[in-house]
Coordinates of C-alpha atoms and ligand atoms in Angstrom, one line a residue:
Chain A
M925 CA -33.5 -9.4 -1.1
K926 CA -31.8 -11.5 1.4
I927 CA -28.6 -10.0 2.9
L928 CA -25.9 -11.6 5.0
V929 CA -23.4 -9.4 6.8
C930 CA -20.2 -11.1 8.0
I931 CA -19.0 -9.7 11.3
S932 CA -15.6 -10.2 12.7
H933 CA -15.0 -9.6 16.4
V934 CA -11.8 -7.6 16.8
P935 CA -10.0 -5.6 19.5
D936 CA -11.0 -1.9 19.6
T937 CA -8.5 0.3 17.7
T938 CA -7.0 1.8 20.9
S939 CA -6.2 -1.6 22.4
K940 CA -2.7 -2.3 23.7
I941 CA -1.4 -5.3 21.8
N942 CA 0.3 -7.8 24.1
F943 CA 0.8 -11.6 24.0
T944 CA 0.8 -14.5 26.4
D945 CA 1.7 -18.2 26.5
N946 CA 5.2 -17.6 25.3
D947 CA 4.1 -15.0 22.7
T948 CA 1.8 -17.5 20.9
K949 CA -1.5 -16.0 22.0
F950 CA -3.1 -12.5 21.9
D951 CA -3.6 -11.2 25.4
T952 CA -7.3 -10.3 25.7
N953 CA -6.8 -9.0 29.2
G954 CA -8.6 -5.7 29.5
V955 CA -9.2 -5.6 25.8
Q956 CA -12.5 -4.2 24.5
F957 CA -13.9 -6.1 21.5
V958 CA -15.9 -4.4 18.8
I959 CA -17.5 -5.0 15.4
N960 CA -14.7 -4.8 12.8
P961 CA -14.8 -1.1 11.5
N962 CA -15.0 -2.2 7.9
D963 CA -18.0 -4.5 8.8
E964 CA -19.7 -1.6 10.6
F965 CA -19.9 0.3 7.4
G966 CA -21.3 -2.7 5.6
L967 CA -23.9 -3.4 8.3
T968 CA -25.1 0.2 8.1
R969 CA -25.4 -0.1 4.3
A970 CA -27.4 -3.3 4.8
M971 CA -29.8 -1.5 7.1
W972 CA -30.2 1.1 4.4
F973 CA -31.2 -1.5 1.9
K974 CA -33.6 -3.0 4.5
E975 CA -35.3 0.4 5.2
K976 CA -35.3 1.8 1.7
Q977 CA -35.7 -1.2 -0.6
G978 CA -37.0 -3.9 1.6
A979 CA -34.5 -6.6 2.6
S980 CA -33.9 -9.1 5.4
V981 CA -30.5 -8.8 7.1
D982 CA -28.8 -11.7 8.9
V983 CA -25.5 -11.4 10.5
V984 CA -22.9 -14.1 11.0
T985 CA -19.7 -14.6 13.0
V986 CA -17.4 -17.5 13.3
G987 CA -16.2 -17.5 16.9
S988 CA -16.6 -18.8 20.4
K989 CA -19.3 -17.7 22.9
E990 CA -17.2 -14.6 23.8
T991 CA -18.2 -13.0 20.5
E992 CA -21.9 -12.9 21.4
P993 CA -21.9 -9.4 22.8
T994 CA -20.5 -8.2 19.5
I995 CA -23.1 -10.0 17.4
R996 CA -25.8 -8.9 19.8
K997 CA -24.7 -5.3 19.1
A998 CA -25.3 -6.0 15.3
L999 CA -28.8 -7.2 16.2
A1000 CA -29.4 -4.0 18.3
I1001 CA -28.3 -2.0 15.3
G1002 CA -31.2 -3.7 13.4
A1003 CA -30.2 -7.0 11.9
D1004 CA -33.1 -9.5 12.0
Q1005 CA -31.3 -12.6 13.2
A1006 CA -27.8 -13.8 14.0
I1007 CA -25.8 -16.9 13.3
R1008 CA -22.7 -17.9 15.2
V1009 CA -20.6 -20.8 14.0
D1010 CA -19.2 -22.2 17.1
T1011 CA -15.5 -22.6 16.5
E1012 CA -12.3 -20.6 17.1
P1013 CA -11.3 -18.7 13.9
K1014 CA -7.7 -19.8 13.2
D1015 CA -7.2 -19.2 9.6
G1016 CA -8.9 -17.2 6.8
F1017 CA -9.5 -20.2 4.6
Q1018 CA -11.2 -22.1 7.5
V1019 CA -13.4 -19.0 8.3
A1020 CA -14.4 -18.7 4.6
K1021 CA -15.4 -22.4 4.5
E1022 CA -17.6 -22.0 7.5
L1023 CA -19.2 -18.9 6.1
A1024 CA -19.7 -20.7 2.7
K1025 CA -21.8 -23.3 4.5
V1026 CA -24.0 -20.6 6.1
A1027 CA -24.2 -18.7 2.9
K1028 CA -25.3 -21.7 0.9
D1029 CA -27.9 -22.8 3.5
G1030 CA -29.4 -19.3 3.6
N1031 CA -29.4 -18.7 -0.2
Y1032 CA -28.5 -15.0 0.1
D1033 CA -28.5 -12.5 -2.8
L1034 CA -25.9 -10.2 -1.2
I1035 CA -23.2 -11.0 1.2
I1036 CA -21.4 -8.0 2.8
A1037 CA -18.0 -8.5 4.4
G1038 CA -15.2 -6.1 5.2
R1039 CA -12.0 -5.4 3.2
E1040 CA -10.0 -6.8 6.0
S1041 CA -10.2 -7.5 9.8
I1042 CA -8.1 -5.1 11.8
D1043 CA -6.6 -7.9 13.9
Y1044 CA -4.9 -10.2 11.5
N1045 CA -5.4 -8.0 8.4
G1046 CA -5.8 -11.1 6.3
G1047 CA -7.9 -9.5 3.6
M1048 CA -8.8 -12.9 2.3
V1049 CA -12.1 -14.2 3.8
P1050 CA -14.6 -12.3 1.4
G1051 CA -12.8 -13.4 -1.8
M1052 CA -12.4 -17.0 -0.7
L1053 CA -16.0 -17.1 0.4
A1054 CA -17.2 -15.8 -3.0
K1055 CA -15.2 -18.3 -4.9
L1056 CA -16.3 -21.2 -2.7
I1057 CA -20.0 -20.5 -3.3
G1058 CA -19.6 -19.4 -7.0
A1059 CA -20.7 -15.8 -6.4
N1060 CA -19.3 -12.7 -7.9
F1061 CA -16.9 -10.7 -5.9
I1062 CA -16.0 -7.0 -5.6
N1063 CA -13.3 -5.9 -3.2
T1064 CA -12.4 -2.5 -1.5
C1065 CA -16.0 -1.5 -2.3
V1066 CA -16.8 2.1 -1.4
S1067 CA -20.3 2.4 -2.9
L1068 CA -23.0 -0.1 -3.6
E1069 CA -26.4 0.2 -5.3
I1070 CA -28.8 -2.7 -6.1
E1071 CA -31.5 -2.6 -8.6
G1072 CA -33.4 -5.9 -9.2
D1073 CA -30.7 -8.5 -9.7
K1074 CA -28.0 -6.1 -10.8
A1075 CA -25.5 -4.4 -8.6
T1076 CA -23.5 -1.2 -9.4
A1077 CA -20.4 -0.7 -7.2
I1078 CA -17.4 1.6 -7.0
R1079 CA -14.2 0.1 -5.8
E1080 CA -11.0 1.8 -4.8
I1081 CA -8.0 1.0 -6.9
D1082 CA -4.4 2.4 -6.5
G1083 CA -4.7 6.0 -7.3
G1084 CA -8.4 6.1 -8.3
K1085 CA -11.7 4.4 -8.5
E1086 CA -13.4 2.0 -10.8
T1087 CA -17.2 1.6 -11.5
L1088 CA -18.3 -2.0 -11.9
T1089 CA -21.5 -3.8 -12.4
S1090 CA -22.3 -7.4 -11.4
S1091 CA -25.2 -9.8 -11.2
L1092 CA -26.3 -11.3 -7.9
P1093 CA -25.4 -13.2 -5.9
L1094 CA -22.5 -11.0 -5.0
V1095 CA -20.0 -10.8 -2.2
I1096 CA -18.3 -7.5 -1.4
G1097 CA -15.3 -6.6 0.7
G1098 CA -16.5 -3.2 2.0
Q1099 CA -15.0 -0.3 3.8
K1100 CA -15.5 3.3 4.7
G1101 CA -17.4 5.1 2.0
L1102 CA -20.2 2.5 1.8
V1103 CA -22.0 4.9 4.1
E1104 CA -20.8 8.2 5.6
E1105 CA -19.2 8.0 9.0
S1106 CA -21.9 10.3 10.4
D1107 CA -24.5 7.8 9.3
L1108 CA -23.1 4.8 11.2
K1109 CA -25.8 3.4 13.3
I1110 CA -25.3 3.2 17.1
P1111 CA -27.6 0.9 19.1
N1112 CA -30.3 2.7 21.0
M1113 CA -32.2 1.5 24.1
R1114 CA -35.1 0.2 22.1
G1115 CA -32.7 -1.7 19.7
I1116 CA -30.9 -3.2 22.6
M1117 CA -34.1 -4.4 24.2
M1118 CA -35.4 -5.8 20.9
A1119 CA -32.0 -7.5 20.2
R1120 CA -32.5 -9.7 23.3
K1121 CA -35.6 -11.3 21.7
K1122 CA -34.1 -11.8 18.3
P1123 CA -32.8 -15.3 17.3
L1124 CA -29.1 -16.1 17.7
N1125 CA -28.6 -19.5 16.2
V1126 CA -25.5 -21.4 17.1
V1127 CA -24.4 -23.8 14.5
E1128 CA -21.7 -26.5 14.5
P1129 CA -18.5 -26.0 12.4
V1130 CA -18.0 -28.0 9.2
A1131 CA -14.5 -27.1 7.9
D1132 CA -11.8 -29.6 8.2
G1133 CA -8.1 -28.8 8.5
L1134 CA -6.2 -25.6 8.3
S1135 CA -4.0 -24.1 5.6
T1136 CA -2.0 -21.8 7.8
E1137 CA -1.0 -21.8 11.4
A1138 CA -0.2 -18.7 13.4
K1139 CA 2.9 -19.3 15.5
K1140 CA 4.9 -16.8 17.4
F1141 CA 4.0 -13.1 17.8
S1142 CA 6.5 -10.3 18.2
K1143 CA 6.5 -6.6 18.5
P1144 CA 8.4 -4.1 16.4
A1145 CA 11.7 -3.1 17.9
P1146 CA 11.4 0.0 20.0
K1147 CA 12.2 3.2 18.2
G1148 CA 15.2 5.3 18.9
D1149 CA 14.6 8.8 20.1
V1150 CA 13.4 11.3 17.5
K1151 CA 16.1 13.7 16.2
L1152 CA 14.8 17.2 16.6
V1153 CA 15.8 19.9 14.2
D1154 CA 15.4 23.6 14.9
A1155 CA 12.7 25.2 12.9
E1156 CA 15.2 27.9 11.9
N1157 CA 17.6 25.3 10.5
I1158 CA 15.7 23.5 7.7
D1159 CA 18.9 22.8 5.8
E1160 CA 19.9 20.4 8.6
L1161 CA 16.7 18.4 8.1
I1162 CA 17.3 18.2 4.3
D1163 CA 20.9 17.1 5.0
L1164 CA 19.8 14.4 7.4
L1165 CA 17.1 13.1 5.1
H1166 CA 19.6 13.0 2.2
N1167 CA 22.8 11.8 3.8
E1168 CA 21.7 9.9 6.9
A1169 CA 18.3 8.5 6.1
K1170 CA 18.9 8.3 2.3
A1171 CA 15.2 9.1 1.9
I1172 CA 15.5 12.0 -0.6
Chain B
M1206 CA 8.8 -27.4 -9.4
S1207 CA 8.9 -23.6 -9.6
V1208 CA 8.1 -20.3 -7.9
L1209 CA 5.6 -18.2 -9.9
V1210 CA 5.3 -14.5 -9.5
Y1211 CA 2.4 -12.4 -10.7
T1212 CA 4.0 -9.2 -12.1
E1213 CA 1.5 -6.5 -12.5
S1214 CA 1.7 -3.9 -15.2
E1215 CA -0.2 -0.8 -16.0
N1216 CA -0.5 0.4 -19.6
G1217 CA 2.0 -2.2 -20.5
K1218 CA 4.6 -1.1 -18.0
F1219 CA 5.6 -3.0 -14.9
K1220 CA 5.0 -1.3 -11.6
K1221 CA 7.9 -1.1 -9.1
A1222 CA 5.9 -3.5 -6.9
A1223 CA 6.1 -6.1 -9.7
F1224 CA 9.9 -5.9 -9.6
E1225 CA 9.9 -6.2 -5.8
A1226 CA 7.6 -9.3 -6.0
A1227 CA 9.9 -10.8 -8.6
S1228 CA 13.0 -10.1 -6.4
Y1229 CA 11.2 -11.8 -3.5
A1230 CA 10.2 -14.8 -5.7
K1231 CA 13.8 -15.2 -6.8
G1232 CA 14.9 -15.1 -3.2
I1233 CA 12.6 -18.1 -2.4
A1234 CA 13.6 -19.9 -5.6
K1235 CA 17.3 -19.7 -4.6
Q1236 CA 16.5 -21.0 -1.1
L1237 CA 14.6 -24.0 -2.6
G1238 CA 16.9 -24.5 -5.5
I1239 CA 14.1 -24.2 -8.1
E1240 CA 13.3 -21.9 -11.0
T1241 CA 11.5 -18.5 -11.0
F1242 CA 8.7 -18.0 -13.5
A1243 CA 6.5 -14.9 -14.0
I1244 CA 3.1 -14.3 -15.4
S1245 CA 2.1 -11.0 -16.8
F1246 CA -0.8 -9.5 -18.8
N1247 CA -0.1 -7.4 -21.9
A1248 CA 3.4 -6.3 -20.6
E1249 CA 5.3 -4.5 -23.3
N1250 CA 8.7 -5.5 -22.1
A1251 CA 8.6 -8.8 -20.1
N1252 CA 12.3 -9.1 -20.7
D1253 CA 12.8 -6.5 -18.0
L1254 CA 12.0 -9.2 -15.4
G1255 CA 15.3 -10.9 -16.2
T1256 CA 17.0 -8.1 -14.2
Y1257 CA 15.4 -9.5 -11.1
G1258 CA 16.2 -13.1 -11.7
V1259 CA 13.1 -14.4 -13.6
E1260 CA 14.1 -17.3 -15.9
K1261 CA 10.9 -17.5 -17.8
A1262 CA 8.0 -15.1 -18.3
F1263 CA 4.6 -16.1 -19.6
N1264 CA 3.1 -13.0 -21.1
L1265 CA -0.5 -13.0 -22.2
S1266 CA -1.1 -10.5 -25.0
N1267 CA -4.8 -10.4 -25.4
E1268 CA -7.1 -7.5 -25.8
N1269 CA -9.8 -9.2 -23.8
F1270 CA -7.5 -9.0 -20.8
S1271 CA -6.6 -5.4 -21.1
K1272 CA -8.9 -4.4 -18.2
F1273 CA -8.1 -6.0 -14.9
N1274 CA -10.6 -8.7 -14.0
A1275 CA -9.9 -10.4 -10.7
E1276 CA -11.8 -13.5 -11.5
A1277 CA -10.3 -14.1 -15.0
Y1278 CA -6.8 -13.1 -14.0
A1279 CA -6.9 -15.5 -11.0
E1280 CA -8.0 -18.3 -13.3
V1281 CA -5.1 -17.6 -15.7
I1282 CA -2.6 -17.5 -12.9
A1283 CA -4.0 -20.8 -11.6
E1284 CA -3.7 -22.3 -15.0
V1285 CA 0.0 -21.4 -15.3
A1286 CA 0.7 -22.4 -11.7
K1287 CA -0.7 -25.9 -12.3
A1288 CA 1.0 -26.3 -15.7
Q1289 CA 4.4 -25.2 -14.3
D1290 CA 4.0 -27.1 -11.0
A1291 CA 4.4 -23.9 -9.0
K1292 CA 4.6 -24.6 -5.3
V1293 CA 4.9 -21.0 -4.3
I1294 CA 3.0 -18.1 -5.9
V1295 CA 4.2 -14.6 -5.1
L1296 CA 2.1 -11.4 -5.5
S1297 CA 2.5 -7.7 -4.4
Q1298 CA 0.0 -6.1 -2.2
S1299 CA -1.4 -3.7 -4.7
A1300 CA -5.2 -3.3 -4.7
N1301 CA -5.5 -5.6 -7.7
A1302 CA -3.2 -8.3 -6.2
K1303 CA -5.1 -8.2 -2.9
Y1304 CA -8.3 -8.6 -4.9
L1305 CA -7.3 -11.7 -6.8
A1306 CA -5.1 -13.5 -4.3
P1307 CA -8.0 -15.1 -2.3
L1308 CA -9.7 -16.3 -5.5
L1309 CA -6.4 -17.8 -6.5
A1310 CA -6.1 -19.5 -3.1
V1311 CA -9.4 -21.3 -3.7
H1312 CA -8.4 -22.3 -7.2
L1313 CA -5.2 -23.9 -5.9
E1314 CA -6.4 -24.9 -2.5
A1315 CA -3.4 -23.0 -1.3
G1316 CA -2.8 -21.4 2.1
Y1317 CA -2.4 -17.6 1.7
A1318 CA -0.3 -15.3 3.9
S1319 CA -0.7 -11.6 3.2
N1320 CA 1.5 -8.6 4.3
V1321 CA 4.7 -10.7 4.4
V1322 CA 7.8 -8.7 5.2
E1323 CA 10.7 -11.2 4.9
L1324 CA 11.8 -14.3 3.0
P1325 CA 10.3 -17.5 4.5
N1326 CA 12.1 -19.8 6.9
T1327 CA 12.2 -23.1 5.1
E1328 CA 14.4 -25.0 7.5
N1329 CA 11.5 -26.7 9.2
G1330 CA 8.3 -26.3 7.2
F1331 CA 7.5 -23.0 5.6
V1332 CA 7.2 -20.1 7.9
V1333 CA 6.7 -16.5 6.9
K1334 CA 6.8 -13.3 9.0
R1335 CA 3.8 -11.0 8.4
T1336 CA 2.5 -7.9 10.1
A1337 CA -0.6 -8.2 12.2
F1338 CA -2.8 -5.9 14.3
T1339 CA -2.2 -3.2 11.7
N1340 CA 1.5 -3.0 12.1
K1341 CA 1.4 -3.1 15.9
A1342 CA 2.9 -6.6 15.8
F1343 CA 4.4 -9.3 13.7
N1344 CA 3.2 -12.9 13.4
E1345 CA 5.2 -15.9 12.2
T1346 CA 2.8 -18.0 10.2
A1347 CA 3.4 -21.5 8.9
I1348 CA 1.8 -22.3 5.5
T1349 CA 0.9 -26.0 5.6
T1350 CA -0.7 -26.6 2.2
D1351 CA 1.2 -28.1 -0.7
A1352 CA 0.7 -24.9 -2.8
K1353 CA 1.5 -21.6 -1.0
I1354 CA 0.6 -18.0 -1.8
I1355 CA 2.5 -15.1 -0.5
G1356 CA 1.6 -11.4 -0.6
V1357 CA 4.7 -9.3 -0.1
S1358 CA 4.2 -5.9 1.6
S1359 CA 5.4 -3.0 -0.5
N1360 CA 8.9 -1.7 0.3
A1361 CA 9.5 -4.5 2.8
Y1362 CA 11.9 -6.6 0.8
G1363 CA 13.1 -4.1 -1.7
L1364 CA 14.6 -4.6 -5.2
H1365 CA 17.4 -7.1 -5.6
E1366 CA 19.0 -7.3 -9.0
A1367 CA 20.0 -10.8 -10.3
E1368 CA 20.6 -10.4 -14.0
T1369 CA 19.4 -13.6 -15.7
D1370 CA 18.9 -14.7 -19.3
I1371 CA 15.2 -14.6 -19.5
Q1372 CA 13.0 -16.4 -22.0
V1373 CA 9.6 -14.8 -22.8
E1374 CA 6.8 -16.9 -23.9
D1375 CA 3.7 -15.5 -25.7
Y1376 CA 1.2 -17.2 -23.5
Q1377 CA -2.1 -18.5 -24.9
T1378 CA -4.9 -19.2 -22.4
N1379 CA -7.9 -21.4 -22.3
V1380 CA -9.7 -19.1 -19.9
V1381 CA -12.7 -17.3 -21.3
L1382 CA -14.1 -14.1 -19.7
S1383 CA -17.5 -14.8 -18.1
E1384 CA -20.3 -12.6 -19.2
A1385 CA -22.1 -13.2 -15.9
G1386 CA -19.1 -12.0 -13.9
V1387 CA -18.1 -8.6 -12.7
Q1388 CA -17.8 -6.0 -15.5
V1389 CA -15.7 -2.8 -15.3
Q1390 CA -17.8 0.1 -16.6
S1391 CA -15.3 2.9 -16.1
V1392 CA -12.0 3.7 -14.5
D1393 CA -11.4 7.1 -12.9
K1394 CA -7.7 7.5 -12.3
N1395 CA -5.9 10.6 -11.4
K1396 CA -3.1 10.5 -14.0
D1397 CA -1.1 13.5 -12.8
K1398 CA -0.9 12.4 -9.2
V1399 CA 1.2 9.7 -7.5
S1400 CA -1.0 7.2 -5.7
I1401 CA -0.4 6.5 -2.0
A1402 CA 0.2 2.8 -2.8
D1403 CA 2.9 3.4 -5.4
A1404 CA 4.6 6.4 -3.7
E1405 CA 8.1 6.5 -2.4
I1406 CA 7.3 9.6 -0.4
V1407 CA 3.9 10.5 1.2
I1408 CA 3.1 14.0 2.6
S1409 CA 0.2 13.9 5.0
G1410 CA -1.7 16.7 6.6
G1411 CA -3.8 16.7 9.7
R1412 CA -6.3 19.0 11.6
G1413 CA -3.4 21.3 12.5
L1414 CA -3.6 22.7 8.9
K1415 CA -6.9 24.4 10.0
G1416 CA -8.8 24.1 6.7
P1417 CA -8.9 22.8 3.1
E1418 CA -7.8 26.3 1.9
N1419 CA -4.4 25.6 3.3
W1420 CA -3.7 22.4 1.5
H1421 CA -1.7 24.1 -1.2
L1422 CA 1.1 23.9 1.4
V1423 CA 0.9 20.1 1.4
E1424 CA 0.5 19.9 -2.4
D1425 CA 3.4 22.2 -3.2
L1426 CA 5.7 20.2 -0.9
A1427 CA 4.4 16.9 -2.4
E1428 CA 4.9 18.2 -5.9
T1429 CA 8.5 19.2 -5.1
L1430 CA 9.3 15.7 -3.9
G1431 CA 7.2 13.8 -6.5
A1432 CA 5.2 12.6 -3.5
A1433 CA 1.6 11.4 -2.9
T1434 CA -0.7 13.4 -0.6
A1435 CA -2.5 11.9 2.3
C1436 CA -4.4 13.0 5.4
S1437 CA -5.6 12.0 8.9
K1438 CA -9.1 10.6 9.4
P1439 CA -10.8 13.8 10.8
V1440 CA -9.6 15.7 7.8
S1441 CA -11.4 13.4 5.4
D1442 CA -14.4 13.1 7.7
M1443 CA -14.8 16.9 7.6
G1444 CA -14.6 16.8 3.8
W1445 CA -11.4 18.8 3.6
R1446 CA -9.9 16.0 1.5
P1447 CA -11.3 13.0 -0.3
H1448 CA -11.8 9.7 1.6
S1449 CA -9.3 8.1 -0.7
E1450 CA -6.5 10.2 1.1
H1451 CA -7.4 8.9 4.6
V1452 CA -4.6 6.9 5.9
G1453 CA -4.3 4.9 9.2
Q1454 CA -5.7 1.8 10.8
T1455 CA -9.2 2.3 9.2
G1456 CA -7.9 4.0 6.1
K1457 CA -5.3 3.2 3.5
P1458 CA -2.1 1.6 4.8
V1459 CA 1.2 3.5 4.0
A1460 CA 4.5 1.7 3.5
S1461 CA 6.5 4.4 1.8
N1462 CA 10.2 5.1 2.2
L1463 CA 9.5 8.5 3.6
Y1464 CA 6.4 9.8 5.4
I1465 CA 6.1 13.4 6.4
A1466 CA 3.3 14.2 8.9
I1467 CA 2.2 17.9 9.2
G1468 CA -0.1 19.0 12.0
I1469 CA -1.0 15.4 12.9
S1470 CA -1.0 14.5 16.6
G1471 CA -0.1 10.9 16.2
A1472 CA -3.1 9.0 17.6
I1473 CA -2.6 5.3 17.9
Q1474 CA -5.0 4.6 15.0
H1475 CA -3.1 6.9 12.7
L1476 CA 0.3 5.5 13.6
A1477 CA -0.8 1.9 13.2
G1478 CA -1.5 2.5 9.5
I1479 CA 1.7 4.4 8.7
N1480 CA 4.2 2.6 10.8
A1481 CA 5.4 0.4 8.0
S1482 CA 7.0 3.5 6.4
K1483 CA 10.7 3.5 6.7
V1484 CA 11.5 7.1 7.7
K1485 CA 9.0 9.3 9.5
V1486 CA 9.2 13.0 9.9
V1487 CA 6.8 15.1 12.0
I1488 CA 6.2 18.8 12.0
N1489 CA 4.0 19.9 14.8
N1490 CA 3.9 23.1 17.0
D1491 CA 3.3 21.0 20.1
A1492 CA 6.4 19.4 21.4
E1493 CA 4.3 17.0 23.4
A1494 CA 2.4 15.6 20.4
P1495 CA 2.6 11.8 20.6
F1496 CA 3.9 11.6 17.0
F1497 CA 7.3 12.7 18.2
K1498 CA 7.7 9.4 19.9
A1499 CA 7.1 7.5 16.7
A1500 CA 9.1 9.7 14.3
D1501 CA 12.8 9.6 13.2
Y1502 CA 13.0 13.3 12.7
G1503 CA 11.0 16.2 13.9
I1504 CA 10.6 19.9 13.9
V1505 CA 8.7 21.6 16.6
G1506 CA 7.2 24.6 14.8
D1507 CA 4.3 26.2 13.1
A1508 CA 3.4 24.4 9.9
F1509 CA 2.4 27.7 8.2
E1510 CA 6.0 28.9 8.7
V1511 CA 8.0 25.7 8.4
I1512 CA 6.3 24.2 5.3
P1513 CA 6.9 27.0 2.8
K1514 CA 10.5 27.3 3.9
L1515 CA 11.0 23.5 3.6
T1516 CA 9.4 23.5 0.1
E1517 CA 11.7 26.4 -0.9
K1518 CA 14.8 24.7 0.4
L1519 CA 13.9 21.4 -1.2
K1520 CA 13.5 23.1 -4.5
E1521 CA 17.0 24.4 -4.2
F1522 CA 18.2 21.0 -3.1
K1523 CA 16.6 19.3 -6.1
A1524 CA 18.0 21.9 -8.5
N1525 CA 21.5 21.3 -7.1
N1526 CA 21.2 17.5 -7.1
A1527 CA 19.5 17.1 -10.4
Ligands
FAD396 C1 -12.3 3.6 15.5 C2 -11.4 4.7 15.2 C3 -10.6 4.5 14.0 C4 -9.7 5.6 13.7 N1 -9.0 5.4 12.5 C5 -8.1 6.4 12.2 C6 -7.3 6.3 11.0 O1 -7.4 5.3 10.3 N2 -6.5 7.3 10.7 C7 -6.4 8.5 11.4 O2 -5.6 9.4 11.1 N3 -7.1 8.6 12.6 C8 -8.0 7.6 12.9 N4 -8.8 7.8 14.1 C9 -8.8 9.1 14.7 C10 -7.6 9.3 15.7 O3 -8.0 8.8 16.9 C11 -7.3 10.8 15.8 O4 -8.5 11.5 16.3 C12 -6.9 11.5 14.5 O5 -5.8 10.8 14.0 C13 -6.4 12.9 14.8 O6 -6.2 13.6 13.7 P1 -5.2 14.8 13.6 O7 -3.9 14.4 14.1 O8 -5.3 15.4 12.2 O9 -5.9 15.9 14.5 P2 -5.6 16.3 16.0 O10 -5.5 15.2 17.0 O11 -6.6 17.4 16.3 O12 -4.2 17.0 15.9 C14 -3.8 18.1 15.3 C15 -2.4 18.4 15.5 O13 -1.9 19.5 14.8 C16 -1.1 20.3 15.6 N5 -1.1 21.6 15.2 C17 -2.1 22.6 15.4 N6 -1.8 23.7 14.8 C18 -0.6 23.5 14.2 C19 0.3 24.4 13.4 N7 0.0 25.7 13.2 N8 1.5 23.9 13.0 C20 1.8 22.6 13.3 N9 1.0 21.8 14.0 C21 -0.1 22.2 14.4 C22 -1.5 20.1 17.0 O14 -0.5 20.3 18.0 C23 -2.0 18.6 17.0 O15 -1.0 17.7 17.4 C24 -9.6 6.8 14.5 C25 -10.4 6.9 15.6 C26 -11.3 5.8 16.0 C27 -12.1 6.0 17.2
AMP397 N1 -14.5 -14.9 12.2 C1 -15.2 -14.3 11.3 N2 -16.6 -14.4 11.3 C2 -17.3 -13.7 10.4 N3 -16.8 -13.0 9.4 C3 -15.5 -12.8 9.4 C4 -14.6 -13.5 10.3 N4 -13.3 -13.2 10.0 C5 -13.4 -12.3 8.9 N5 -14.7 -12.1 8.5 C6 -15.2 -11.3 7.4 O1 -14.2 -11.1 6.4 C7 -13.7 -9.8 6.4 C8 -12.2 -9.8 6.1 O2 -11.5 -10.5 7.1 P1 -10.0 -11.0 6.9 O3 -9.9 -11.7 5.6 O4 -9.8 -11.8 8.1 O5 -9.1 -9.8 6.9 C9 -14.1 -9.2 7.7 O6 -14.2 -7.8 7.6 C10 -15.4 -9.9 8.0 O7 -16.5 -9.3 7.2

């Protein structure tokens, strides 16, 4: 089985979010970048397939040279080789088109992406990619088994779960649940050393044109002070929630 | 030219999110001076969409489409969008809508903006305001393609009534379900519980509740308010609660009208995921807990004393206001 894991390079969850250039650009100053958490679950699941069922695992990111430490980390975790499409990701559709080219060239059976990136929260790249290459697609995937050319998956729906089957090739939008948090792989020294020798192929972009354009950023208005209610005076809280906040 | 809204139903009934999406679609249609059309699957009462300004509903009544199928649904929506020359397609941000929207975008070669919180600015182009960085910021995004797809965040626009004479068409499709595609084998839905996505009120518990054996406190309070239950990440990591209840930046997003956090400290990753909720209440015995800075109302106190009292008082309140 040939697996491709799509890795998006995102600010760590604790990052302070600020903007520069007249609020048109994300301020990367002092920001630590990581593998998108949803992709981390997918990557670990891919390593499980490799170890238990035999599979090759490639990782791909669309991004400039600055994303290389992130993709090297994926190699250190155990991926066999990495591909970087050398262009600035500006729009989900554009990223999906770049990934579609890589996916077609590599003829993968399974493509694992994340439910969403935690930076722009687009939630669109995996589905677009699937449609562009004519593969099946399962989103918000929390469990995935492959037997021969058949996949069985569980996806989260609002208020429950759904069990699905699909033929390969398949693209998933994965998330926590694909593997246990405690099973997430962290690179060890040996992995890091080996990652240095693994191929990281830089390829030229192919997509033309954008469908959306991110313009100005802004931050939510600062919150007013919290209204504290005495623990002995619960009636007051109920009154506030009913009459002032109109929430109950 | 028209605006087309996908109005999701479950067991034949529209979800609130469908009415909100219809309201939003009507808002755009008014701005652009064009008509509002809706597409629904096996809805029992598509006429209800007239309340929110839909002029014409295409309702597909077809057993083959009784189970949600992202691929096939996207194809049907694309078919209607093309036939009706829809320039803007509006969807909610339910799990199913998020699943099919990107497929639809490829069908229509449309730019797609998700998590949109306001009507677009159409004075100069077509610019929407959406949340980014998991609610830590907003971004104004221009959609530059001819066809445009908008995913409206739940509870961001709200319901706007605009009583309209609606025409309902029994829609016939040419789309056939693919046998090679994804097949639903079984659905496991908790019918007695409100889901986090659909809930007006969410009651969430953190590590401060000490153990799963204390969760009846959260559940009793939730039941009193008809609310969904949720939890912080460590609570689901430790197996006190199912993963599906984990909310926050790496869990489910919450955009309810009211969010009550009990024994949750208010870490940045937690707050990011729940900040889209309108009114936030925190109950924590540590007055220094960061959650107090993010909340509208707070009680500094021991959850084990405060919650039973609050539940009791709310029952009285509900009885008096019924
Ligand atoms: C990559 C990453 C992603 C993450 N994603 C998420 C996420 O999506 N969602 C999430 O929730 N977290 C997430 N976290 C974890 C987050 O950083 C916090 O660790 C977590 O939210 C803390 O959970 P808590 O508030 O339940 O527990 P704690 O931080 O331990 O807080 C417990 C609180 O309970 C209070 N308390 C104790 N006893 C009582 C009592 N008797 N009555 C009332 N109050 C009491 C305490 O004062 C304290 O404030 C993430 C972390 C990382 C590193
Ligand atoms: N620049 C990128 N390079 C590679 N994969 C990406 C990129 N952006 C998004 N993805 C993949 O698509 C998923 C969803 O991203 P998004 O649609 O941007 O929310 C991510 O979890 C990744 O798996």
